[in-house]
mmCIF file of C-alpha atoms and ligand atoms in Angstrom:
data_model
loop_
_atom_site.group_PDB
_atom_site.id
_atom_site.type_symbol
_atom_site.label_atom_id
_atom_site.label_comp_id
_atom_site.label_asym_id
_atom_site.label_seq_id
_atom_site.Cartn_x
_atom_site.Cartn_y
_atom_site.Cartn_z
ATOM 1 C CA MET F 1033 99.978 31.077 106.109
ATOM 2 C CA LYS F 1034 98.354 29.655 102.983
ATOM 3 C CA THR F 1035 100.562 27.283 101.007
ATOM 4 C CA ALA F 1036 100.501 25.714 97.557
ATOM 5 C CA VAL F 1037 98.259 22.687 97.556
ATOM 6 C CA GLN F 1038 98.901 19.324 95.926
ATOM 7 C CA THR F 1039 96.185 18.690 93.390
ATOM 8 C CA LYS F 1040 95.082 15.519 91.657
ATOM 9 C CA GLY F 1041 93.781 15.534 88.135
ATOM 10 C CA TYR F 1042 93.839 13.972 84.705
ATOM 11 C CA ALA F 1043 95.976 15.347 81.903
ATOM 12 C CA ALA F 1044 96.684 14.765 78.251
ATOM 13 C CA PRO F 1045 100.493 14.355 78.370
ATOM 14 C CA SER F 1046 100.950 15.133 74.669
ATOM 15 C CA VAL F 1047 98.911 15.720 71.538
ATOM 16 C CA ASN F 1048 96.368 12.947 70.873
ATOM 17 C CA ALA F 1049 97.581 10.920 73.861
ATOM 18 C CA PRO F 1050 94.920 9.441 76.157
ATOM 19 C CA LEU F 1051 94.383 11.326 79.407
ATOM 20 C CA VAL F 1052 96.160 9.856 82.446
ATOM 21 C CA PRO F 1053 96.362 10.675 86.171
ATOM 22 C CA PHE F 1054 98.455 13.791 86.804
ATOM 23 C CA ALA F 1055 99.579 15.425 90.060
ATOM 24 C CA PHE F 1056 100.414 19.125 90.242
ATOM 25 C CA GLU F 1057 100.288 22.120 92.581
ATOM 26 C CA ARG F 1058 97.777 24.931 92.709
ATOM 27 C CA ARG F 1059 99.184 28.296 93.720
ATOM 28 C CA GLU F 1060 98.980 29.695 97.228
ATOM 29 C CA LEU F 1061 95.921 31.849 97.743
ATOM 30 C CA ARG F 1062 96.535 35.492 96.938
ATOM 31 C CA PRO F 1063 94.458 38.082 98.804
ATOM 32 C CA HIS F 1064 91.631 37.993 96.221
ATOM 33 C CA ASP F 1065 91.755 34.251 95.472
ATOM 34 C CA VAL F 1066 89.079 31.698 96.152
ATOM 35 C CA GLY F 1067 90.043 28.039 96.635
ATOM 36 C CA ILE F 1068 87.424 25.699 95.235
ATOM 37 C CA GLU F 1069 86.897 22.011 95.868
ATOM 38 C CA ILE F 1070 85.758 20.807 92.448
ATOM 39 C CA LYS F 1071 82.759 18.490 92.610
ATOM 40 C CA PHE F 1072 81.865 18.180 88.924
ATOM 41 C CA CYS F 1073 83.295 19.192 85.564
ATOM 42 C CA GLY F 1074 81.587 18.943 82.183
ATOM 43 C CA ILE F 1075 83.321 17.626 79.077
ATOM 44 C CA CYS F 1076 83.087 20.255 76.349
ATOM 45 C CA HIS F 1077 83.903 19.460 72.728
ATOM 46 C CA SER F 1078 86.523 22.235 73.011
ATOM 47 C CA ASP F 1079 88.414 20.001 75.469
ATOM 48 C CA ILE F 1080 88.784 17.448 72.694
ATOM 49 C CA HIS F 1081 89.720 20.015 70.015
ATOM 50 C CA GLN F 1082 92.484 21.294 72.287
ATOM 51 C CA ALA F 1083 93.749 17.952 73.617
ATOM 52 C CA ARG F 1084 94.130 16.977 69.951
ATOM 53 C CA ASP F 1085 95.639 20.381 69.086
ATOM 54 C CA GLU F 1086 93.058 20.987 66.373
ATOM 55 C CA TRP F 1087 93.235 24.771 66.898
ATOM 56 C CA GLY F 1088 97.049 24.878 67.114
ATOM 57 C CA GLY F 1089 99.278 26.096 69.951
ATOM 58 C CA SER F 1090 98.171 23.574 72.573
ATOM 59 C CA ILE F 1091 100.266 23.418 75.743
ATOM 60 C CA PHE F 1092 101.061 20.005 77.268
ATOM 61 C CA PRO F 1093 100.617 18.438 79.698
ATOM 62 C CA MET F 1094 97.024 19.706 79.502
ATOM 63 C CA VAL F 1095 94.431 19.370 82.253
ATOM 64 C CA PRO F 1096 91.235 20.240 80.341
ATOM 65 C CA GLY F 1097 87.928 21.340 81.814
ATOM 66 C CA HIS F 1098 86.112 24.673 81.861
ATOM 67 C CA GLU F 1099 82.675 23.669 83.087
ATOM 68 C CA ILE F 1100 83.518 23.597 86.767
ATOM 69 C CA ALA F 1101 81.138 23.373 89.719
ATOM 70 C CA GLY F 1102 82.209 23.056 93.316
ATOM 71 C CA ILE F 1103 82.286 24.412 96.834
ATOM 72 C CA VAL F 1104 84.472 27.178 98.214
ATOM 73 C CA SER F 1105 87.030 25.575 100.531
ATOM 74 C CA ASP F 1106 89.142 28.581 101.481
ATOM 75 C CA VAL F 1107 89.387 32.278 100.704
ATOM 76 C CA GLY F 1108 92.171 34.859 100.525
ATOM 77 C CA SER F 1109 92.450 37.615 103.103
ATOM 78 C CA GLN F 1110 90.662 40.256 101.020
ATOM 79 C CA VAL F 1111 87.923 38.200 99.401
ATOM 80 C CA THR F 1112 84.519 39.814 99.877
ATOM 81 C CA LYS F 1113 82.271 38.066 97.360
ATOM 82 C CA TYR F 1114 82.482 34.456 98.581
ATOM 83 C CA LYS F 1115 82.841 32.507 101.778
ATOM 84 C CA VAL F 1116 83.718 28.942 102.663
ATOM 85 C CA GLY F 1117 80.854 26.606 101.768
ATOM 86 C CA ASP F 1118 79.437 28.677 98.903
ATOM 87 C CA ARG F 1119 78.309 26.848 95.744
ATOM 88 C CA VAL F 1120 80.326 28.240 92.863
ATOM 89 C CA GLY F 1121 81.322 27.728 89.267
ATOM 90 C CA VAL F 1122 84.222 28.584 87.003
ATOM 91 C CA GLY F 1123 83.899 28.822 83.243
ATOM 92 C CA CYS F 1124 86.338 29.369 80.404
ATOM 93 C CA MET F 1125 88.285 32.346 81.824
ATOM 94 C CA VAL F 1126 90.152 32.918 85.068
ATOM 95 C CA ASP F 1127 91.513 36.418 84.423
ATOM 96 C CA SER F 1128 91.754 39.234 81.873
ATOM 97 C CA ASP F 1129 93.578 42.576 81.650
ATOM 98 C CA ARG F 1130 90.507 44.183 83.359
ATOM 99 C CA THR F 1131 91.342 47.588 81.881
ATOM 100 C CA CYS F 1132 90.564 47.458 78.139
ATOM 101 C CA ASP F 1133 87.324 48.704 76.647
ATOM 102 C CA ALA F 1134 85.912 45.162 76.394
ATOM 103 C CA CYS F 1135 86.696 44.359 80.032
ATOM 104 C CA ARG F 1136 85.215 47.640 81.226
ATOM 105 C CA ARG F 1137 82.044 46.689 79.359
ATOM 106 C CA GLY F 1138 81.940 43.289 81.062
ATOM 107 C CA LEU F 1139 83.022 41.511 77.884
ATOM 108 C CA GLU F 1140 86.179 39.905 79.253
ATOM 109 C CA GLN F 1141 85.885 37.159 76.645
ATOM 110 C CA TYR F 1142 86.956 39.757 74.073
ATOM 111 C CA CYS F 1143 89.697 41.310 76.256
ATOM 112 C CA SER F 1144 92.097 43.078 73.919
ATOM 113 C CA GLY F 1145 95.007 42.444 76.264
ATOM 114 C CA GLY F 1146 94.185 38.754 76.088
ATOM 115 C CA ASN F 1147 92.254 36.959 78.802
ATOM 116 C CA VAL F 1148 93.641 34.041 80.767
ATOM 117 C CA VAL F 1149 91.799 30.895 79.789
ATOM 118 C CA THR F 1150 91.033 28.280 82.421
ATOM 119 C CA TYR F 1151 93.323 25.685 80.840
ATOM 120 C CA ASN F 1152 95.683 25.450 77.894
ATOM 121 C CA GLY F 1153 96.750 29.025 78.615
ATOM 122 C CA LEU F 1154 99.386 30.936 80.520
ATOM 123 C CA ASP F 1155 98.576 32.842 83.677
ATOM 124 C CA LYS F 1156 99.824 36.390 84.152
ATOM 125 C CA ASP F 1157 102.862 35.003 85.994
ATOM 126 C CA GLY F 1158 103.654 32.757 83.023
ATOM 127 C CA ALA F 1159 102.562 29.521 84.691
ATOM 128 C CA PRO F 1160 100.430 27.160 82.587
ATOM 129 C CA THR F 1161 96.765 27.081 83.575
ATOM 130 C CA TYR F 1162 95.207 23.737 84.462
ATOM 131 C CA GLY F 1163 91.476 23.174 84.236
ATOM 132 C CA GLY F 1164 88.668 21.389 85.953
ATOM 133 C CA TYR F 1165 89.510 17.701 85.494
ATOM 134 C CA SER F 1166 91.008 17.985 88.977
ATOM 135 C CA ASP F 1167 89.977 18.152 92.606
ATOM 136 C CA ARG F 1168 90.829 21.799 93.288
ATOM 137 C CA ILE F 1169 91.215 25.133 91.548
ATOM 138 C CA VAL F 1170 92.286 28.590 92.707
ATOM 139 C CA VAL F 1171 90.629 31.546 90.976
ATOM 140 C CA ASP F 1172 90.415 35.287 91.564
ATOM 141 C CA GLU F 1173 87.009 36.056 93.087
ATOM 142 C CA ASN F 1174 86.104 38.294 90.157
ATOM 143 C CA PHE F 1175 86.118 35.280 87.833
ATOM 144 C CA VAL F 1176 84.078 33.012 90.087
ATOM 145 C CA LEU F 1177 80.327 32.573 89.530
ATOM 146 C CA ARG F 1178 77.640 31.863 92.073
ATOM 147 C CA ILE F 1179 75.528 28.778 91.350
ATOM 148 C CA PRO F 1180 71.972 29.380 92.587
ATOM 149 C CA ASP F 1181 70.789 26.990 95.298
ATOM 150 C CA SER F 1182 68.013 25.553 93.150
ATOM 151 C CA LEU F 1183 70.426 24.268 90.488
ATOM 152 C CA PRO F 1184 72.093 20.903 91.201
ATOM 153 C CA LEU F 1185 75.872 21.230 90.865
ATOM 154 C CA ASP F 1186 76.295 18.324 88.436
ATOM 155 C CA ALA F 1187 73.665 19.399 85.907
ATOM 156 C CA ALA F 1188 74.592 23.067 86.304
ATOM 157 C CA ALA F 1189 78.298 22.537 85.592
ATOM 158 C CA PRO F 1190 77.956 22.580 81.767
ATOM 159 C CA LEU F 1191 76.083 25.871 81.942
ATOM 160 C CA LEU F 1192 79.480 27.477 82.638
ATOM 161 C CA CYS F 1193 80.431 26.977 78.993
ATOM 162 C CA ALA F 1194 77.613 25.384 76.978
ATOM 163 C CA GLY F 1195 75.023 27.578 78.704
ATOM 164 C CA ILE F 1196 76.725 30.931 78.362
ATOM 165 C CA THR F 1197 77.986 30.236 74.834
ATOM 166 C CA THR F 1198 74.425 29.878 73.603
ATOM 167 C CA TYR F 1199 72.795 32.410 75.958
ATOM 168 C CA SER F 1200 75.098 35.241 74.888
ATOM 169 C CA PRO F 1201 74.294 35.191 71.133
ATOM 170 C CA LEU F 1202 70.609 34.552 71.827
ATOM 171 C CA ARG F 1203 70.535 37.699 73.947
ATOM 172 C CA HIS F 1204 72.768 39.758 71.667
ATOM 173 C CA TRP F 1205 70.622 39.013 68.600
ATOM 174 C CA ASN F 1206 67.395 39.484 70.598
ATOM 175 C CA ALA F 1207 65.918 36.006 70.555
ATOM 176 C CA GLY F 1208 62.484 36.420 72.059
ATOM 177 C CA PRO F 1209 58.771 36.558 71.287
ATOM 178 C CA GLY F 1210 58.062 36.906 67.568
ATOM 179 C CA LYS F 1211 61.537 35.713 66.573
ATOM 180 C CA LYS F 1212 62.235 32.502 64.682
ATOM 181 C CA VAL F 1213 65.442 30.941 65.929
ATOM 182 C CA ALA F 1214 67.200 27.825 64.656
ATOM 183 C CA ILE F 1215 69.777 25.893 66.617
ATOM 184 C CA VAL F 1216 72.054 23.794 64.406
ATOM 185 C CA GLY F 1217 73.439 20.678 66.100
ATOM 186 C CA MET F 1218 71.785 19.348 69.241
ATOM 187 C CA GLY F 1219 74.800 18.306 71.276
ATOM 188 C CA GLY F 1220 76.108 19.820 74.485
ATOM 189 C CA LEU F 1221 75.762 23.439 73.409
ATOM 190 C CA GLY F 1222 72.758 22.874 71.180
ATOM 191 C CA HIS F 1223 70.515 21.187 73.719
ATOM 192 C CA VAL F 1224 70.954 24.032 76.230
ATOM 193 C CA GLY F 1225 70.532 26.522 73.399
ATOM 194 C CA VAL F 1226 67.110 25.028 72.650
ATOM 195 C CA LYS F 1227 66.054 25.297 76.300
ATOM 196 C CA LEU F 1228 67.290 28.876 76.595
ATOM 197 C CA ALA F 1229 65.784 30.086 73.304
ATOM 198 C CA HIS F 1230 62.448 28.562 74.311
ATOM 199 C CA ALA F 1231 62.573 30.170 77.751
ATOM 200 C CA LEU F 1232 63.362 33.523 76.108
ATOM 201 C CA GLY F 1233 60.116 33.180 74.182
ATOM 202 C CA ALA F 1234 61.406 32.552 70.656
ATOM 203 C CA GLU F 1235 59.908 30.064 68.199
ATOM 204 C CA VAL F 1236 62.614 27.406 68.158
ATOM 205 C CA THR F 1237 63.635 25.005 65.401
ATOM 206 C CA VAL F 1238 66.298 22.342 65.746
ATOM 207 C CA LEU F 1239 68.348 21.480 62.679
ATOM 208 C CA SER F 1240 69.983 18.148 63.458
ATOM 209 C CA GLN F 1241 71.670 15.623 61.198
ATOM 210 C CA THR F 1242 68.826 13.132 61.680
ATOM 211 C CA LEU F 1243 65.484 12.907 63.472
ATOM 212 C CA SER F 1244 66.860 10.476 66.071
ATOM 213 C CA LYS F 1245 66.731 13.041 68.907
ATOM 214 C CA GLN F 1246 63.453 14.666 67.867
ATOM 215 C CA ALA F 1247 61.488 13.609 70.973
ATOM 216 C CA ASP F 1248 64.206 15.068 73.194
ATOM 217 C CA GLY F 1249 64.268 18.281 71.176
ATOM 218 C CA LYS F 1250 60.545 18.737 71.686
ATOM 219 C CA ARG F 1251 60.956 18.018 75.377
ATOM 220 C CA PHE F 1252 63.630 20.739 75.565
ATOM 221 C CA GLY F 1253 61.159 23.208 74.089
ATOM 222 C CA ALA F 1254 61.673 23.033 70.310
ATOM 223 C CA ASP F 1255 58.612 23.924 68.262
ATOM 224 C CA HIS F 1256 59.990 22.270 65.125
ATOM 225 C CA TYR F 1257 62.663 19.716 64.356
ATOM 226 C CA TYR F 1258 64.225 18.931 60.982
ATOM 227 C CA ALA F 1259 66.912 16.615 59.637
ATOM 228 C CA THR F 1260 69.654 18.362 57.690
ATOM 229 C CA SER F 1261 70.435 15.083 55.911
ATOM 230 C CA ASP F 1262 67.094 15.544 54.115
ATOM 231 C CA PRO F 1263 67.514 18.009 51.196
ATOM 232 C CA GLN F 1264 63.785 18.841 51.478
ATOM 233 C CA THR F 1265 64.581 20.598 54.767
ATOM 234 C CA PHE F 1266 66.583 23.300 52.993
ATOM 235 C CA ALA F 1267 63.930 23.807 50.323
ATOM 236 C CA LYS F 1268 61.140 23.986 52.875
ATOM 237 C CA LEU F 1269 62.840 26.358 55.315
ATOM 238 C CA ALA F 1270 64.389 28.806 52.815
ATOM 239 C CA GLY F 1271 64.048 32.410 54.091
ATOM 240 C CA THR F 1272 62.598 31.394 57.477
ATOM 241 C CA PHE F 1273 64.857 32.445 60.352
ATOM 242 C CA ASP F 1274 65.767 35.684 62.088
ATOM 243 C CA LEU F 1275 68.656 33.973 63.821
ATOM 244 C CA ILE F 1276 70.550 30.728 63.340
ATOM 245 C CA VAL F 1277 73.019 29.675 66.015
ATOM 246 C CA ASN F 1278 75.399 27.087 64.644
ATOM 247 C CA THR F 1279 76.925 24.858 67.329
ATOM 248 C CA VAL F 1280 78.343 22.239 64.976
ATOM 249 C CA SER F 1281 81.977 21.268 65.527
ATOM 250 C CA ALA F 1282 82.420 20.104 61.898
ATOM 251 C CA GLU F 1283 82.351 21.687 58.426
ATOM 252 C CA LEU F 1284 78.953 22.699 57.032
ATOM 253 C CA ASP F 1285 77.563 23.887 53.720
ATOM 254 C CA TRP F 1286 77.496 27.490 54.956
ATOM 255 C CA ASN F 1287 75.766 28.886 51.884
ATOM 256 C CA ALA F 1288 72.897 26.434 52.339
ATOM 257 C CA TYR F 1289 72.385 27.638 55.930
ATOM 258 C CA LEU F 1290 72.594 31.314 54.964
ATOM 259 C CA ALA F 1291 69.754 30.655 52.532
ATOM 260 C CA LEU F 1292 67.549 29.745 55.499
ATOM 261 C CA LEU F 1293 67.745 33.303 56.878
ATOM 262 C CA LYS F 1294 65.126 35.924 56.169
ATOM 263 C CA LEU F 1295 65.948 39.539 55.253
ATOM 264 C CA ASP F 1296 68.446 40.952 57.784
ATOM 265 C CA GLY F 1297 68.839 37.575 59.458
ATOM 266 C CA ALA F 1298 72.039 36.493 61.185
ATOM 267 C CA LEU F 1299 73.921 33.223 61.154
ATOM 268 C CA VAL F 1300 76.072 33.094 64.261
ATOM 269 C CA VAL F 1301 79.021 30.745 64.447
ATOM 270 C CA VAL F 1302 79.805 29.295 67.851
ATOM 271 C CA GLY F 1303 80.952 25.813 66.785
ATOM 272 C CA ALA F 1304 84.639 25.949 65.987
ATOM 273 C CA PRO F 1305 85.877 23.579 63.286
ATOM 274 C CA SER F 1306 89.521 24.069 62.342
ATOM 275 C CA ASN F 1307 89.082 24.873 58.642
ATOM 276 C CA PRO F 1308 88.159 28.286 57.161
ATOM 277 C CA ILE F 1309 84.522 28.979 56.306
ATOM 278 C CA PRO F 1310 83.838 29.210 52.556
ATOM 279 C CA VAL F 1311 81.001 31.649 51.877
ATOM 280 C CA ALA F 1312 79.800 33.078 48.558
ATOM 281 C CA ALA F 1313 79.443 36.882 48.470
ATOM 282 C CA PHE F 1314 75.885 36.632 47.165
ATOM 283 C CA SER F 1315 74.852 34.391 50.062
ATOM 284 C CA LEU F 1316 75.295 37.525 52.191
ATOM 285 C CA ILE F 1317 74.384 40.257 49.700
ATOM 286 C CA ALA F 1318 71.005 38.813 48.848
ATOM 287 C CA GLY F 1319 68.888 39.583 51.895
ATOM 288 C CA ARG F 1320 71.472 41.807 53.669
ATOM 289 C CA LYS F 1321 72.496 38.887 55.824
ATOM 290 C CA THR F 1322 74.999 38.765 58.634
ATOM 291 C CA LEU F 1323 77.523 36.033 59.252
ATOM 292 C CA ALA F 1324 78.860 36.553 62.752
ATOM 293 C CA GLY F 1325 80.698 34.764 65.519
ATOM 294 C CA SER F 1326 80.260 34.711 69.273
ATOM 295 C CA GLY F 1327 82.598 33.581 72.040
ATOM 296 C CA ILE F 1328 81.375 32.315 75.413
ATOM 297 C CA GLY F 1329 80.178 35.347 77.444
ATOM 298 C CA GLY F 1330 81.433 37.840 80.014
ATOM 299 C CA ILE F 1331 81.408 37.214 83.744
ATOM 300 C CA LYS F 1332 78.418 39.479 84.391
ATOM 301 C CA GLU F 1333 76.398 37.846 81.627
ATOM 302 C CA THR F 1334 77.398 34.375 82.842
ATOM 303 C CA GLN F 1335 75.947 35.188 86.259
ATOM 304 C CA GLU F 1336 72.833 36.584 84.566
ATOM 305 C CA MET F 1337 72.535 33.304 82.609
ATOM 306 C CA LEU F 1338 72.847 31.193 85.771
ATOM 307 C CA ASP F 1339 70.182 33.278 87.487
ATOM 308 C CA PHE F 1340 67.966 33.036 84.377
ATOM 309 C CA CYS F 1341 68.381 29.235 84.441
ATOM 310 C CA ALA F 1342 67.413 29.145 88.114
ATOM 311 C CA GLU F 1343 64.342 31.276 87.412
ATOM 312 C CA HIS F 1344 63.270 29.029 84.514
ATOM 313 C CA GLY F 1345 64.345 25.677 85.988
ATOM 314 C CA ILE F 1346 66.909 25.054 83.258
ATOM 315 C CA VAL F 1347 69.803 22.664 83.721
ATOM 316 C CA CYS F 1348 71.680 20.385 81.339
ATOM 317 C CA ASP F 1349 70.765 16.806 80.550
ATOM 318 C CA ILE F 1350 73.851 14.947 81.651
ATOM 319 C CA GLU F 1351 75.527 11.550 81.812
ATOM 320 C CA THR F 1352 77.733 11.407 84.896
ATOM 321 C CA ILE F 1353 80.948 9.416 84.618
ATOM 322 C CA PRO F 1354 83.942 8.613 86.803
ATOM 323 C CA ILE F 1355 87.113 10.288 85.550
ATOM 324 C CA GLN F 1356 88.578 6.914 84.658
ATOM 325 C CA GLN F 1357 86.141 6.841 81.709
ATOM 326 C CA VAL F 1358 87.174 10.180 80.236
ATOM 327 C CA ASN F 1359 88.903 8.774 77.138
ATOM 328 C CA GLU F 1360 85.909 6.628 76.274
ATOM 329 C CA ALA F 1361 83.687 9.672 76.776
ATOM 330 C CA TYR F 1362 85.787 11.666 74.281
ATOM 331 C CA ASP F 1363 85.213 8.968 71.644
ATOM 332 C CA ARG F 1364 81.502 9.050 72.327
ATOM 333 C CA VAL F 1365 81.329 12.860 72.027
ATOM 334 C CA LEU F 1366 83.081 12.601 68.656
ATOM 335 C CA ALA F 1367 80.462 10.063 67.581
ATOM 336 C CA SER F 1368 77.635 12.419 68.732
ATOM 337 C CA ASP F 1369 76.748 9.669 71.204
ATOM 338 C CA VAL F 1370 76.067 11.660 74.377
ATOM 339 C CA ARG F 1371 72.768 12.710 75.922
ATOM 340 C CA TYR F 1372 73.681 15.554 76.158
ATOM 341 C CA ARG F 1373 76.760 16.335 78.192
ATOM 342 C CA PHE F 1374 79.226 14.152 80.016
ATOM 343 C CA VAL F 1375 79.948 15.396 83.507
ATOM 344 C CA ILE F 1376 82.839 13.993 85.513
ATOM 345 C CA ASP F 1377 82.098 13.221 89.162
ATOM 346 C CA MET F 1378 85.326 14.355 90.778
ATOM 347 C CA GLU F 1379 84.864 12.074 93.771
ATOM 348 C CA SER F 1380 86.093 9.335 91.436
ATOM 349 C CA LEU F 1381 89.569 10.908 91.555
ATOM 350 C CA SER F 1382 90.040 9.454 95.031
ATOM 351 C CA ALA F 1383 88.972 5.962 93.933
ATOM 352 C CA PRO F 1384 91.755 3.380 93.683
ATOM 353 C CA ALA F 1385 93.118 3.289 90.104
HETATM 354 P P1 NAP C 2718 78.997 18.361 70.772
HETATM 355 O O1 NAP C 2718 78.340 18.007 72.051
HETATM 356 O O2 NAP C 2718 79.878 17.367 70.095
HETATM 357 O O3 NAP C 2718 77.838 18.849 69.778
HETATM 358 C C1 NAP C 2718 78.076 19.154 68.437
HETATM 359 C C2 NAP C 2718 76.857 18.712 67.634
HETATM 360 O O4 NAP C 2718 77.124 19.041 66.274
HETATM 361 C C3 NAP C 2718 76.609 17.221 67.633
HETATM 362 O O5 NAP C 2718 75.838 16.797 68.709
HETATM 363 C C4 NAP C 2718 75.859 17.037 66.338
HETATM 364 O O6 NAP C 2718 74.495 17.391 66.521
HETATM 365 C C5 NAP C 2718 76.467 18.084 65.439
HETATM 366 N N1 NAP C 2718 77.470 17.490 64.545
HETATM 367 C C6 NAP C 2718 78.563 16.783 64.890
HETATM 368 N N2 NAP C 2718 79.247 16.390 63.804
HETATM 369 C C7 NAP C 2718 78.590 16.869 62.760
HETATM 370 C C8 NAP C 2718 78.792 16.824 61.358
HETATM 371 N N3 NAP C 2718 79.850 16.163 60.838
HETATM 372 N N4 NAP C 2718 77.912 17.458 60.555
HETATM 373 C C9 NAP C 2718 76.878 18.101 61.083
HETATM 374 N N5 NAP C 2718 76.617 18.177 62.408
HETATM 375 C C10 NAP C 2718 77.466 17.576 63.219
HETATM 376 O O7 NAP C 2718 79.923 19.638 70.935
HETATM 377 P P2 NAP C 2718 79.710 20.920 71.891
HETATM 378 O O8 NAP C 2718 80.443 20.697 73.150
HETATM 379 O O9 NAP C 2718 78.296 21.291 71.902
HETATM 380 O O10 NAP C 2718 80.576 22.001 71.089
HETATM 381 C C11 NAP C 2718 80.197 22.353 69.780
HETATM 382 C C12 NAP C 2718 81.235 23.248 69.154
HETATM 383 O O11 NAP C 2718 81.220 24.515 69.802
HETATM 384 C C13 NAP C 2718 82.678 22.741 69.286
HETATM 385 O O12 NAP C 2718 83.365 23.028 68.071
HETATM 386 C C14 NAP C 2718 83.245 23.577 70.403
HETATM 387 O O13 NAP C 2718 84.637 23.710 70.361
HETATM 388 C C15 NAP C 2718 82.555 24.882 70.134
HETATM 389 N N6 NAP C 2718 82.503 25.802 71.274
HETATM 390 C C16 NAP C 2718 82.602 27.127 70.995
HETATM 391 C C17 NAP C 2718 82.503 28.046 72.013
HETATM 392 C C18 NAP C 2718 82.555 29.500 71.710
HETATM 393 O O14 NAP C 2718 82.812 30.286 72.622
HETATM 394 N N7 NAP C 2718 82.281 29.913 70.500
HETATM 395 C C19 NAP C 2718 82.337 27.603 73.327
HETATM 396 C C20 NAP C 2718 82.213 26.256 73.563
HETATM 397 C C21 NAP C 2718 82.288 25.356 72.534
HETATM 398 P P3 NAP C 2718 73.326 16.587 65.791
HETATM 399 O O15 NAP C 2718 73.549 15.152 66.139
HETATM 400 O O16 NAP C 2718 72.102 17.184 66.380
HETATM 401 O O17 NAP C 2718 73.460 16.869 64.342
HETATM 402 ZN ZN1 ZN C 2719 83.517 24.732 76.332
#
């Protein structure tokens, strides 16, 4: 019989508190569950927003982490999609109502019954969900992704959030040949967004605060690179883009960015600062512009993204750290001092404290 398994991880015990070692249990495998030995987990800026309760409603203790890559260690009696030893990933969701219109369309991220998020959420049985800063996770097979053999697990881990969060709007708004696409903010999400938009065939511009990462941007596939701290940038690029994907985690001058769109262009918000977005009516009316949002991506599209990355040789640029350095890493993400995603090597969990 399968039993609950003791799990080691790191948790934020309360709002704003540094993360510390935390022991807890993962549930027994249900018939459709997959047990995963976590090898790597990316640090997403959303982990920091939530550990600091910047979006409200955070649940503590919190084990963050929704960019999970690992190996299947055990499977429930009725699992058909995975077997022990498979290379798998888990992203931002571990369940949904599976019956609403959104779920039936493969858009579980917009589940009207409310999906179950990988951490800082409540499972259907009311238990708090704990994320990937841990050595094991148990997930229904329908919410597990297959990581293609050609993608290394460490550099693929951030694709489970940063990758799909940029891939989904790029696909939805048809980034491709003949389209001018800007990515605002070249951090964790932004740097993958540049690679994906380039691979999709779009003409890609990075709008970053400074030119300090310009060489990297070009290496990722950007055709152009501008500093948003230079007012000339906004004058020069007025009316240029079909699509702007904004990955910035802080407030922006939204009207200034809307002015960079051409007729019928769309500014898509994926970065999630806590304050409301102030937008003038005429910033939208002039040029029939769209201001839209986009949340991660559905399970089917996440698998499509992973397969697309394998086909195009796309992975994240990462800095691997032991879990003992997680608090320092958070400070560096907040200072935009990461090239371009921190990934925790979960083997460090077994190291002496
Ligand atoms: P990140 O690695 O910190 O990247 C954010 C980038 O924004 C920074 O690298 C920086 O790029 C730019 N930036 C930071 N502070 C800025 C400021 N004050 N003004 C202008 N630009 C600034 O964060 P991330 O992990 O990519 O996440 C980005 C945002 O997306 C977060 O808010 C996160 O919660 C959100 N998110 C949303 C979804 C979704 O489903 N919609 C999913 C995942 C994450 P430059 O140095 O190039 O300017
Ligand atoms: Zn994320």
